[in-house]
Coordinates of C-alpha atoms in Angstrom, one line a residue:
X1 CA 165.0 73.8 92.6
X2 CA 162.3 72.5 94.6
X3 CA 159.9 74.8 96.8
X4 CA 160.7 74.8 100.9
X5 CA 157.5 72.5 101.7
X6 CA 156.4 75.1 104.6
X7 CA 155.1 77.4 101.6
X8 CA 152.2 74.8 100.6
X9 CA 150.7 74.8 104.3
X10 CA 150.3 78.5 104.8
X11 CA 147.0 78.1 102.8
X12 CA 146.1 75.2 105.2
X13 CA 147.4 77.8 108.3
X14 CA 145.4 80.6 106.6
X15 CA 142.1 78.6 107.1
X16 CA 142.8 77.2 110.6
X17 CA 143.1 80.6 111.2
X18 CA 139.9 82.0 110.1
X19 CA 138.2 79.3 111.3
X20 CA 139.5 79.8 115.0
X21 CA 138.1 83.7 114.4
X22 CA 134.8 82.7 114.0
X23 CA 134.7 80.4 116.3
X24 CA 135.7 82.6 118.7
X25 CA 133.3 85.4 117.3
X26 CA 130.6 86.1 120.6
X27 CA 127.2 87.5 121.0
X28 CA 127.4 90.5 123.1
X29 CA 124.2 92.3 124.6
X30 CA 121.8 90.5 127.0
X31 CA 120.4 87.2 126.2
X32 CA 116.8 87.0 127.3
X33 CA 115.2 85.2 130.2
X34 CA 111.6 84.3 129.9
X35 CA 110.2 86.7 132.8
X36 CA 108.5 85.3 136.0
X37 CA 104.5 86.0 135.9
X38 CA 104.4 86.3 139.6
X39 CA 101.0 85.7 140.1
X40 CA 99.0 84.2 143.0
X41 CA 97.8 80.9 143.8
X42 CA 94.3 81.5 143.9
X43 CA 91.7 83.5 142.1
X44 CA 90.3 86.1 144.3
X45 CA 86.9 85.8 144.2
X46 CA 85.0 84.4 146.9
X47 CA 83.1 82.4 144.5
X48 CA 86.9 80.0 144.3
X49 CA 86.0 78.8 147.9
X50 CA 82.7 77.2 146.8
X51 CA 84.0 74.7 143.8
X52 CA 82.2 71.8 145.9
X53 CA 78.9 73.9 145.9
X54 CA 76.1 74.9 143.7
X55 CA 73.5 77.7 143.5
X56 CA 70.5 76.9 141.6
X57 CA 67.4 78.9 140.6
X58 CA 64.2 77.9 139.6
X59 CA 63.1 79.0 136.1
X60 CA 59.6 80.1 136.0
X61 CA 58.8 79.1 132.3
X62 CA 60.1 75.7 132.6
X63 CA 61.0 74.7 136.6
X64 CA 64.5 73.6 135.4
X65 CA 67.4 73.8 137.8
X66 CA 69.7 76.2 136.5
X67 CA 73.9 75.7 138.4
X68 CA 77.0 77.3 137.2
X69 CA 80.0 77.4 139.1
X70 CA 83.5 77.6 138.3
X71 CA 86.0 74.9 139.0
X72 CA 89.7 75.1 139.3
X73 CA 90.8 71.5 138.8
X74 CA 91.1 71.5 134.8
X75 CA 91.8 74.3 132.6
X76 CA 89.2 76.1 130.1
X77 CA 88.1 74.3 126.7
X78 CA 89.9 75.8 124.3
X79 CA 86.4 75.3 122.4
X80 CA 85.1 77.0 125.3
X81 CA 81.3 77.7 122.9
X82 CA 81.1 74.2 122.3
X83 CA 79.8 74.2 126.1
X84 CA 76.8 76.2 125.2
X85 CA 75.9 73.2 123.1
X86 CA 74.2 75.9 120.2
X87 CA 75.1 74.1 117.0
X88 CA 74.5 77.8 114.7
X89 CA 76.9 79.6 117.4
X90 CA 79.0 76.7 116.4
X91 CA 79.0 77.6 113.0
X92 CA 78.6 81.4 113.5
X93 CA 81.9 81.1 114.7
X94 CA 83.8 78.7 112.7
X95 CA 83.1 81.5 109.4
X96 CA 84.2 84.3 111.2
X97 CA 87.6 82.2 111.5
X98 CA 87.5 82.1 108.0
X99 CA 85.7 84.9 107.0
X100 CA 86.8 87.8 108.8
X101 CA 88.9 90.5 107.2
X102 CA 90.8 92.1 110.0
X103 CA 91.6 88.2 110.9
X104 CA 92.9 88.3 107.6
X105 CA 94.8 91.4 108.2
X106 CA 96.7 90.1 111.3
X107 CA 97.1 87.4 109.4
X108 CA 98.9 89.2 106.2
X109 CA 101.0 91.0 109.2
X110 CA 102.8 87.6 110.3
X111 CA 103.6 87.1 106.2
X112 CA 105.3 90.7 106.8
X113 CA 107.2 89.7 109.8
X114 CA 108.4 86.5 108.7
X115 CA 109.8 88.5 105.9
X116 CA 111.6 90.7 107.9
X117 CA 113.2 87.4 109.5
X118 CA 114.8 86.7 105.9
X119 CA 115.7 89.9 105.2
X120 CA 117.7 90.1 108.8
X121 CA 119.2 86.5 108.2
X122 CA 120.7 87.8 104.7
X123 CA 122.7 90.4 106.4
X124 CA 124.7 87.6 107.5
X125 CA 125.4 85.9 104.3
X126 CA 127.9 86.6 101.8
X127 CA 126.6 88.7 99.0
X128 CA 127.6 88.8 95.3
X129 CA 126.7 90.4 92.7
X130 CA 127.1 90.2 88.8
X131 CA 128.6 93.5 87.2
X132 CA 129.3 94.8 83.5
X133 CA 129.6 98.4 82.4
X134 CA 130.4 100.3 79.2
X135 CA 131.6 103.6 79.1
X136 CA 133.5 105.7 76.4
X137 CA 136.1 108.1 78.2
X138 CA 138.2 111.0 76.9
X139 CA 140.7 110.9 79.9
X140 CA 141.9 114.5 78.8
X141 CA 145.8 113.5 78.2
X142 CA 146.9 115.6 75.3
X143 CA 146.4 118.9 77.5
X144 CA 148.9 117.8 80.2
X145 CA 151.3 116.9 77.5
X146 CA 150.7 120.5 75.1
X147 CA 151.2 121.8 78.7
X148 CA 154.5 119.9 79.5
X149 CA 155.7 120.7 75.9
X150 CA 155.6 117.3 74.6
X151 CA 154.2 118.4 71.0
X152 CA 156.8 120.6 70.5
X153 CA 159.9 118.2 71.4
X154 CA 158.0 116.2 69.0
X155 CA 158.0 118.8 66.6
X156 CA 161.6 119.2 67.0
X157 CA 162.2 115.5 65.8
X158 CA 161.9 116.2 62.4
X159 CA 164.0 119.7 62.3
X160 CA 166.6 119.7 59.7
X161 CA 168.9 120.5 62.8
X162 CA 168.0 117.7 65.2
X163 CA 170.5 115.9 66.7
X164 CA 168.5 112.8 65.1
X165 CA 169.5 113.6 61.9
X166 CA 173.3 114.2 62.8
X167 CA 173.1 110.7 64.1
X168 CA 171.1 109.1 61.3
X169 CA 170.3 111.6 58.7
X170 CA 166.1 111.2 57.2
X171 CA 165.3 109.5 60.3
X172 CA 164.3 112.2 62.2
X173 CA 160.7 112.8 60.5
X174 CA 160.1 109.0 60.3
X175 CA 160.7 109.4 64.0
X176 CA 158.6 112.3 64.4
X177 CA 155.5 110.8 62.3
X178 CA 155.7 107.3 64.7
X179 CA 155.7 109.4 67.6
X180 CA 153.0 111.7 66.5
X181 CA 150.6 108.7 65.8
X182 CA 151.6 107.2 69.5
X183 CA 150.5 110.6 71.0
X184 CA 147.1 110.4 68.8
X185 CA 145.9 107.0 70.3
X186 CA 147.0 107.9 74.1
X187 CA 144.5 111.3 73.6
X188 CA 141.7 109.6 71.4
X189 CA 138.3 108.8 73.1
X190 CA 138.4 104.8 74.3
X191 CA 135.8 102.6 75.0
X192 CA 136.0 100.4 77.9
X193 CA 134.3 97.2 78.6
X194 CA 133.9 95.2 81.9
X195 CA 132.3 92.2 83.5
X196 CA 132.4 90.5 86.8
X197 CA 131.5 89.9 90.1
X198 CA 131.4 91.6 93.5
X199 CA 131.4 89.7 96.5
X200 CA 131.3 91.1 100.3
X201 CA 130.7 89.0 103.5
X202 CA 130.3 90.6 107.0
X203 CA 132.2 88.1 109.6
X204 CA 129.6 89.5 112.1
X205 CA 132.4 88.5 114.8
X206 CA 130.3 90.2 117.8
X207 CA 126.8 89.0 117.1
X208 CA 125.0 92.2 115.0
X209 CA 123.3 89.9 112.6
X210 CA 122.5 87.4 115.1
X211 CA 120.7 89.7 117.6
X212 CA 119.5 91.1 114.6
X213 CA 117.8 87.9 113.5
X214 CA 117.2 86.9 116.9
X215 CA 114.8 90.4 117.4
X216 CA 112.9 90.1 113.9
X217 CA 112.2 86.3 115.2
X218 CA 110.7 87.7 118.0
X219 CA 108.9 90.2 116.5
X220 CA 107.3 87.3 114.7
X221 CA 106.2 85.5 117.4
X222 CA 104.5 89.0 118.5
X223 CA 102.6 89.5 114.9
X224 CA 101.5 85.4 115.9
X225 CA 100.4 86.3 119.0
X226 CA 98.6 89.3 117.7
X227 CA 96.4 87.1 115.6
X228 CA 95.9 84.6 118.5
X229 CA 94.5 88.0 120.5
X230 CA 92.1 88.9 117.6
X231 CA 90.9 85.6 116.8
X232 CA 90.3 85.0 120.5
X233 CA 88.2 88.5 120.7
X234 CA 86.6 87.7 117.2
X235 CA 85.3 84.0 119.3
X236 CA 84.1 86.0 122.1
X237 CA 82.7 89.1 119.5
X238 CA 80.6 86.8 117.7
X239 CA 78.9 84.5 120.5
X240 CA 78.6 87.7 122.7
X241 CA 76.3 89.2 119.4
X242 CA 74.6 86.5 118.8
X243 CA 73.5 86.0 122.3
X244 CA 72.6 89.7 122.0
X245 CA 70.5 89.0 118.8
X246 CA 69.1 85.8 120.8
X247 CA 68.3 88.2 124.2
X248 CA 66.4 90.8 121.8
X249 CA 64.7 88.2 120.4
X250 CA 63.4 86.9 123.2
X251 CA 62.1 90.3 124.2
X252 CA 60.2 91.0 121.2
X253 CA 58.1 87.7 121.5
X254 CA 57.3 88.1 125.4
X255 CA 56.8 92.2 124.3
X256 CA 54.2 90.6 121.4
X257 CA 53.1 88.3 124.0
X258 CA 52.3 91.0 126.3
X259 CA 50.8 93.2 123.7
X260 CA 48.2 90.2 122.9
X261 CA 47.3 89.9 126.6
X262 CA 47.0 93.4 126.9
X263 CA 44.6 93.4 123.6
X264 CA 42.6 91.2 125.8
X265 CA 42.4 93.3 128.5
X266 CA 41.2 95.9 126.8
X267 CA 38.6 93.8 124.7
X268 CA 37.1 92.6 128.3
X269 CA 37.3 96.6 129.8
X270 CA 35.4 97.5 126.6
X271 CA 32.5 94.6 127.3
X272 CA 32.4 95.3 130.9
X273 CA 32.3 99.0 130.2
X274 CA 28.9 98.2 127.6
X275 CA 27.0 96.4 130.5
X276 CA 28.6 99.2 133.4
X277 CA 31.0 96.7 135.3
X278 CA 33.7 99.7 134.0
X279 CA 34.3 103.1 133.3
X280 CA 35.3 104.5 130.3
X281 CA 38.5 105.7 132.1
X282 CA 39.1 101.8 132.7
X283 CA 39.1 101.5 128.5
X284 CA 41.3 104.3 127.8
X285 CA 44.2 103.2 130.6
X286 CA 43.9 100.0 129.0
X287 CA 44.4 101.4 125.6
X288 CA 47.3 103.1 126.6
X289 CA 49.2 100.8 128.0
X290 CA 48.7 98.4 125.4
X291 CA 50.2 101.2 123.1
X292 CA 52.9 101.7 125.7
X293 CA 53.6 97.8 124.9
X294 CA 53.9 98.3 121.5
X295 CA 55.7 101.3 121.4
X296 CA 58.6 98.6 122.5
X297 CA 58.2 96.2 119.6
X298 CA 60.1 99.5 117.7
X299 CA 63.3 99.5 119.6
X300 CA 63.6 95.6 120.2
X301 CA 63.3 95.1 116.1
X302 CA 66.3 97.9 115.6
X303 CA 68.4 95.6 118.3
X304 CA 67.6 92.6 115.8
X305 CA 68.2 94.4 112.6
X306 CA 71.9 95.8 114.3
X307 CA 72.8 92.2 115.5
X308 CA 72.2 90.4 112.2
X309 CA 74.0 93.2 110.7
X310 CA 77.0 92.8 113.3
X311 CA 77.1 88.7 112.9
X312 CA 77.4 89.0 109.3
X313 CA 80.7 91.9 109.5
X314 CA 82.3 89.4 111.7
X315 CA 81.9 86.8 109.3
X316 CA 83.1 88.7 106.2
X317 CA 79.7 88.6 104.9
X318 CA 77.1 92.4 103.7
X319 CA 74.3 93.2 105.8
X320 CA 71.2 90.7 105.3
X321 CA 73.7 88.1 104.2
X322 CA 72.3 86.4 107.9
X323 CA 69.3 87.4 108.0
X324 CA 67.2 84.3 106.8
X325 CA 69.4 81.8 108.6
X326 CA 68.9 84.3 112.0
X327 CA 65.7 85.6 111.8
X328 CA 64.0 82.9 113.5
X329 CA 63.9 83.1 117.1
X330 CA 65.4 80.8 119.5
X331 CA 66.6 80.7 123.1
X332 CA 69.8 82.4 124.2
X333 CA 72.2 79.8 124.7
X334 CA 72.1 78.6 128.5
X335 CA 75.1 78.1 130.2
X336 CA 76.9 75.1 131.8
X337 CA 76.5 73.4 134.8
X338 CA 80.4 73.8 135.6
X339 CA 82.8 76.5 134.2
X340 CA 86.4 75.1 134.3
X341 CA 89.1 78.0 135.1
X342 CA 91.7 76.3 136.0
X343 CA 94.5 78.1 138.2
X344 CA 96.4 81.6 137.8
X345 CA 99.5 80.1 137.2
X346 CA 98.3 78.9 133.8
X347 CA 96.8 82.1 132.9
X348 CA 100.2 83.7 131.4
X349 CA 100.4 80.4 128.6
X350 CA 97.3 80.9 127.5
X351 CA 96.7 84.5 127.1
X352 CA 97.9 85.9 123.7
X353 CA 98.3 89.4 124.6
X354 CA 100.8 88.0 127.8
X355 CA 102.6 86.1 125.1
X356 CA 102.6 88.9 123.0
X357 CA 104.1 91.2 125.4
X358 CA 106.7 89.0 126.0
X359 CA 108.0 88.4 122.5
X360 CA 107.9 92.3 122.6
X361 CA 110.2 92.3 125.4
X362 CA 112.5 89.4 123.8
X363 CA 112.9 91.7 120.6
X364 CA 113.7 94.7 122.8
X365 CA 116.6 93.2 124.8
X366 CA 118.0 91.3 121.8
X367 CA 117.7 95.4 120.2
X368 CA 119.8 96.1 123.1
X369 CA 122.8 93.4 121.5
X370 CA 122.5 95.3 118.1
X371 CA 123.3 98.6 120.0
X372 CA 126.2 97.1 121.8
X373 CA 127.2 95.6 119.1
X374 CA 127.6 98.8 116.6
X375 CA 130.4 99.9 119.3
X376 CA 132.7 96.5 118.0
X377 CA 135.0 96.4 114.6
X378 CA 132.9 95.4 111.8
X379 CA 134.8 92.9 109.8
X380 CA 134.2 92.0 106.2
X381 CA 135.2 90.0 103.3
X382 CA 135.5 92.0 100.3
X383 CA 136.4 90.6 96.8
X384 CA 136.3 91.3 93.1
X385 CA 136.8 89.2 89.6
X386 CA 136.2 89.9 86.2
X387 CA 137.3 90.9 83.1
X388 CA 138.1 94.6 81.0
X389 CA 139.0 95.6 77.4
X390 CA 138.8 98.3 75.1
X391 CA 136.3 95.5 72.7
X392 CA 133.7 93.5 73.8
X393 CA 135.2 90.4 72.1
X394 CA 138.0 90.7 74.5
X395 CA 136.3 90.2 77.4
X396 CA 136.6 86.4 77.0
X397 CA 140.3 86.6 76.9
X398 CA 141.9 85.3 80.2
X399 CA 144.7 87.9 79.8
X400 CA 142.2 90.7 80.5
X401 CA 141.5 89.3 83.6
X402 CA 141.6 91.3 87.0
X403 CA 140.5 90.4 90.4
X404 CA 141.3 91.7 93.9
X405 CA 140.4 90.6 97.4
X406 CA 141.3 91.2 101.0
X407 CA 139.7 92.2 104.2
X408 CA 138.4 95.5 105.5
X409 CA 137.5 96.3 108.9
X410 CA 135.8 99.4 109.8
X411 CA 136.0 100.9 114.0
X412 CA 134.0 103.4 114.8
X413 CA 135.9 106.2 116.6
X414 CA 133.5 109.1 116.7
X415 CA 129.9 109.2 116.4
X416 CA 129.0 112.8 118.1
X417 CA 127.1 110.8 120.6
X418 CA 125.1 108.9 118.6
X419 CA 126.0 104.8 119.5
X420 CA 125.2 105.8 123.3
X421 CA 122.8 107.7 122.9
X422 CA 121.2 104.5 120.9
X423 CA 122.5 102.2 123.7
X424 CA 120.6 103.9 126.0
X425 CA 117.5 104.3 124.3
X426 CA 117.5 100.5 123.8
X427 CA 118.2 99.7 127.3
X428 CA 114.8 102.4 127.6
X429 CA 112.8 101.0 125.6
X430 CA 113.8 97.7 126.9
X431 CA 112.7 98.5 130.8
X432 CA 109.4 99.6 128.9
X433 CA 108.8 96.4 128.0
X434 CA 109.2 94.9 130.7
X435 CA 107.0 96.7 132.4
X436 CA 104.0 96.5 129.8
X437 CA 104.6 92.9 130.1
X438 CA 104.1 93.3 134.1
X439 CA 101.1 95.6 133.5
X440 CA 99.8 93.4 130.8
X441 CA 99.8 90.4 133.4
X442 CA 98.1 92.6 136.0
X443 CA 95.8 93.9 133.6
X444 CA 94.5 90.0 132.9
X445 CA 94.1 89.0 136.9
X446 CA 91.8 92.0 137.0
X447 CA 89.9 90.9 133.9
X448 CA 89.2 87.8 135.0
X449 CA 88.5 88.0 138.7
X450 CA 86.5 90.7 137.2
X451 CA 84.8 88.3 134.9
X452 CA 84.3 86.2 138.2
X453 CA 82.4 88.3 140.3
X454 CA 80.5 89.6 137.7
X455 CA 79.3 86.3 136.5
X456 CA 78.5 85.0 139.8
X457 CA 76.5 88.2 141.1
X458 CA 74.8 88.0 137.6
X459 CA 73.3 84.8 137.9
X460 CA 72.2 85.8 141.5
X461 CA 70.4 89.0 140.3
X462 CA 69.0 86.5 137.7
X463 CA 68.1 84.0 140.1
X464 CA 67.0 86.9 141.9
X465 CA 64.3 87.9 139.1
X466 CA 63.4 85.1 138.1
X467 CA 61.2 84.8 141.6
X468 CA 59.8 87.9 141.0
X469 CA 58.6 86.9 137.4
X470 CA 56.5 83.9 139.6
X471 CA 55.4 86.3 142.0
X472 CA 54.3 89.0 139.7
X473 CA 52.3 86.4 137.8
X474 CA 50.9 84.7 140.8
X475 CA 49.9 88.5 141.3
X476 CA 48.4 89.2 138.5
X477 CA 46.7 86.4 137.5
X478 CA 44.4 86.9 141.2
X479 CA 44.0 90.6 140.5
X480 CA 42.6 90.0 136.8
X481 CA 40.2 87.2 138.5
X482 CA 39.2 89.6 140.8
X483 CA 38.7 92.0 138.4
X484 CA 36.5 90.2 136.1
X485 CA 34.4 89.0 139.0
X486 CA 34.1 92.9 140.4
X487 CA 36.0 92.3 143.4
X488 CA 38.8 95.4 142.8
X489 CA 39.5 98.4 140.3
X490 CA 41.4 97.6 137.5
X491 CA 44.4 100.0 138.6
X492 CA 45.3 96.6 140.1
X493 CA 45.0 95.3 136.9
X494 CA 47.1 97.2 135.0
X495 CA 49.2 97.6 137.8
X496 CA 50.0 93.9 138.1
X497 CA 50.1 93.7 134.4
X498 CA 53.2 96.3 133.8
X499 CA 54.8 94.8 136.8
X500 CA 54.2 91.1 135.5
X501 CA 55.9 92.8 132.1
X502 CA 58.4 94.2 133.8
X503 CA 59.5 91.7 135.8
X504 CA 59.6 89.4 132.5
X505 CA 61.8 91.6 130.6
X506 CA 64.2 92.0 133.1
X507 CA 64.4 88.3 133.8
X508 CA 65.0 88.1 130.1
X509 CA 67.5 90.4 130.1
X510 CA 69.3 88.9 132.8
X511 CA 69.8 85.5 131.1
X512 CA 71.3 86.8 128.3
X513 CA 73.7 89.0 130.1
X514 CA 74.3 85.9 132.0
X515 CA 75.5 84.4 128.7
X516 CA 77.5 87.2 127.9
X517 CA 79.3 87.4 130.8
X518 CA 80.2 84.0 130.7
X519 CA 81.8 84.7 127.0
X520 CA 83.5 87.5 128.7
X521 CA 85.1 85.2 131.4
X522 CA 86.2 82.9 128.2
X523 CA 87.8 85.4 126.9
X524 CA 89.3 87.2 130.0
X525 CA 90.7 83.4 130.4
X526 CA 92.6 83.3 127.2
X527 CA 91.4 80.5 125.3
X528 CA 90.0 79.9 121.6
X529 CA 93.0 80.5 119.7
X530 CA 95.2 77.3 120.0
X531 CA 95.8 75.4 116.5
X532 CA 93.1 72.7 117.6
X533 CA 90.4 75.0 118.8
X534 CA 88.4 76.3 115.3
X535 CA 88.5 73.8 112.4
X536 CA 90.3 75.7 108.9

């Protein structure tokens, strides 16, 4: 008899079945939306009104025009030291890239995150697993049957008087002793043997996995991010110490410059003093303030000593490891004519810690789909195939084969609370995030119209002192001529001598923290960490 045909499509219908349920499996929970920066259209500084202009300032050491505005028609370099045109910056910074162990670190935490990716994408794969087991059992059967009176209807088998007997006389022991060894094997110890596979695949009908996945991604993308933010302050770390090593530098050789003038001074007090042209008090205020001078050298070599020492951490390297490279002096890196900025709107692409917060704020609301998602059926695949037998060369046999298979779906029903209560924490933790992203943004405005005003009142101030450095030695140089020709009092002297000093150290000073502030307004501006900025 042939089979009705309609049986050998219900496999066929079994599959276009399935199919159509995961097709039709959703995603529920929010799906994220990039947020809107909301930032302004223009930087607030006054100093964004006077692109077209420049300031300049006369340097009294060289008469070289010094300008540096910002301009808001391009963006920053993403090389942004390069502009300081210092080829060992250059370098300083292109080892600490490589170098540096808490760069390495960040680094080591993307490798963890990535992993977490994996490990949340296997969740929605089918897993099997190979099985095999041994085990002897004693399954405890000849109680229940002494207890039932099984033995002793046994026993009865091979009584003169059994009814077995009557009926076939002799064959009632025969009967007893088959029974007897029957009874024997069903209580003996057995040893069972098994091999096989488990399989299980969640359908993940309502999106679990996939928000799962789609959170650990952006977790990622936050670890990334992270390392952007501390190579970007590494960049800014490392030129803002070397122009610090570069600035005390320069103040030890115009201190040691000082101190030789001063050693004059007192050489010319001491000859005037032989002949009477001076007083003895004349010598000793000389003396002292050329050992007020070099009571600074002290100081200004620790400032040395704790740069080189910082340069070579940042770079991954022990203390010294710099030392004869660095030691040398040389100029603190002066800064460029134009400092591009670009416009606010650009700020949130290029600032890690603004990405960063808004990966965290992606992994929060796709958290929020997981928690919805734990209120839904989960739906699985369950199966199982192998073989069993009381010898392990029976395990090959196909007629000790077993399998099952089927679905299983699990609802949950009561939780005491729990499922909301993680709902709502989500949904918490997911408002949090968007406000540190909104503080975050706020939080980088202020840094860098901070870093604006501060750089541009900076280079006035140093403007500023450097006309008093001309001054002062305009000053001083007519009060030690008039000195040597009898015309004043040497309080003039020295008092035109410490404010000559003074005025040099200051104006010193003031062009490195110009420097440095500059490095801070890089930074503030977010670049430095694109693929293309540091060579590997």
């Amino acid at each position: 008899m042939r089979r009705p045909r309609f049986n050998r499509r219900r496999p066929a219908l079994s599959l276009a079945g399935f199919v159509a349920i995961l097709l039709g499996a959703c995603t529920v929970g929010p799906d994220f939306h990039a947020p809107n920066a909301d930032v302004p259209a223009q930087w607030r500084d006054p100093q964004r009104t006077a692109v077209t202009t420049t300031t300049t300032a006369t340097t009294p050491a060289s008469g070289a025009s010094v300008a540096s505005v910002p301009t808001l028609d391009t963006d920053p370099d993403p090389r942004w030291w390069h502009n300081f045109n210092d080829p060992t910056l250059d370098a300083l910074i292109e080892r600490a890239a490589r170098g540096n162990l808490d760069l390495q670190q960040a680094v080591l935490r993307i490798v963890e995150a990535r992993t977490q990716v994996q490990s949340a994408a296997a969740q929605g794969l089918p897993n099997v697993r190979a099985t095999g087991s041994y085990q002897r059992e004693q399954l405890g059967v000849k109680g229940f049957l002494e207890s039932n009176g099984v033995y002793d209807k046994v026993d009865q088998l091979g009584a003169p008087n059994s009814p077995v007997n009557a009926i076939a006389p002799g064959a009632g022991p025969a009967l007893q002793n088959g029974a007897n060894n029957v009874l024997n094997q069903l209580t003996s110890p057995i040893n069972l043997w098994q091999a096989g596979f488990d399989a299980s695949w969640e359908l993940d009908l309502f999106g679990r996995v996939r928000r799962s996945v789609e959170a650990a991604n952006a977790q990622t993308e936050a670890a990334v991010e992270s390392r952007n933010d501390a190579l970007l302050s590494l960049e800014a770390e490392v030129a803002q110490t070397y122009m610090q090593l570069r600035g005390a530098q320069a103040l030890r050789d115009i201190t040691a410059s000082l101190v030789d003038q001063q050693r004059g001074i007192v050489t010319l007090t001491q000859s005037q003093a032989k002949v009477g042209l001076a007083s003895e008090l004349d010598v000793k205020s000389a003396t002292a303030q050329l050992a007020q001078s070099r009571a600074q050298l002290p100081q200004y070599e620790q400032q040395i000593a704790q740069a080189l020492n910082g340069l070579a951490y940042l770079v991954g390297e022990a203390p010294g490891a710099l030392e004869a490279e660095l030691s040398t002096p040389a100029a603190v890196p002066p800064v460029p004519p134009t400092v591009p900025v670009g416009l606010p709107s650009t700020l949130a692409r290029r600032r890690p810690d603004i990405r960063r917060s808004e990966a965290s704020l992606h992994a929060a609301t796709a958290n929020v789909g997981v928690a919805v998602a734990q209120f839904y059926p989960d739906i699985s695949l369950t199966g199982q195939v192998g073989t069993r037998a009381t010898n392990a060369s029976d395990l090959s046999r196909w007629s000790h084969l077993f399998y099952s298979f089927g679905p299983s779906v699990s609802l949950p029903i009561f939780q005491g609370g729990a499922l909301v209560s993680n709902l709502r924490m989500s949904k918490a933790q997911e408002a949090e995030a968007a406000l540190d992203y909104r503080k975050t943004v706020l939080m980088a405005l202020r840094d860098v119209d901070n870093a604006l005003v501060v750089y541009r009142t900076d280079q006035a101030r140093r403007d500023s002192l450097g006309d008093s450095v001309a001054a002062n030695q305009s000053s001083f140089e007519l009060a030690r001529d008039s000195y040597s020709k009898g015309l004043t009092s040497f309080i003039n002297v020295l008092d035109a001598e410490r404010q000559l000093a003074l005025a040099r150290q200051q104006y010193a000073q003031g062009t490195m923290q110009v420097s440095t502030d500059l490095v801070s307004l890089y930074k503030a501006l977010g670049g430095g960490w694109q693929d293309d900025a540091v060579r590997r």
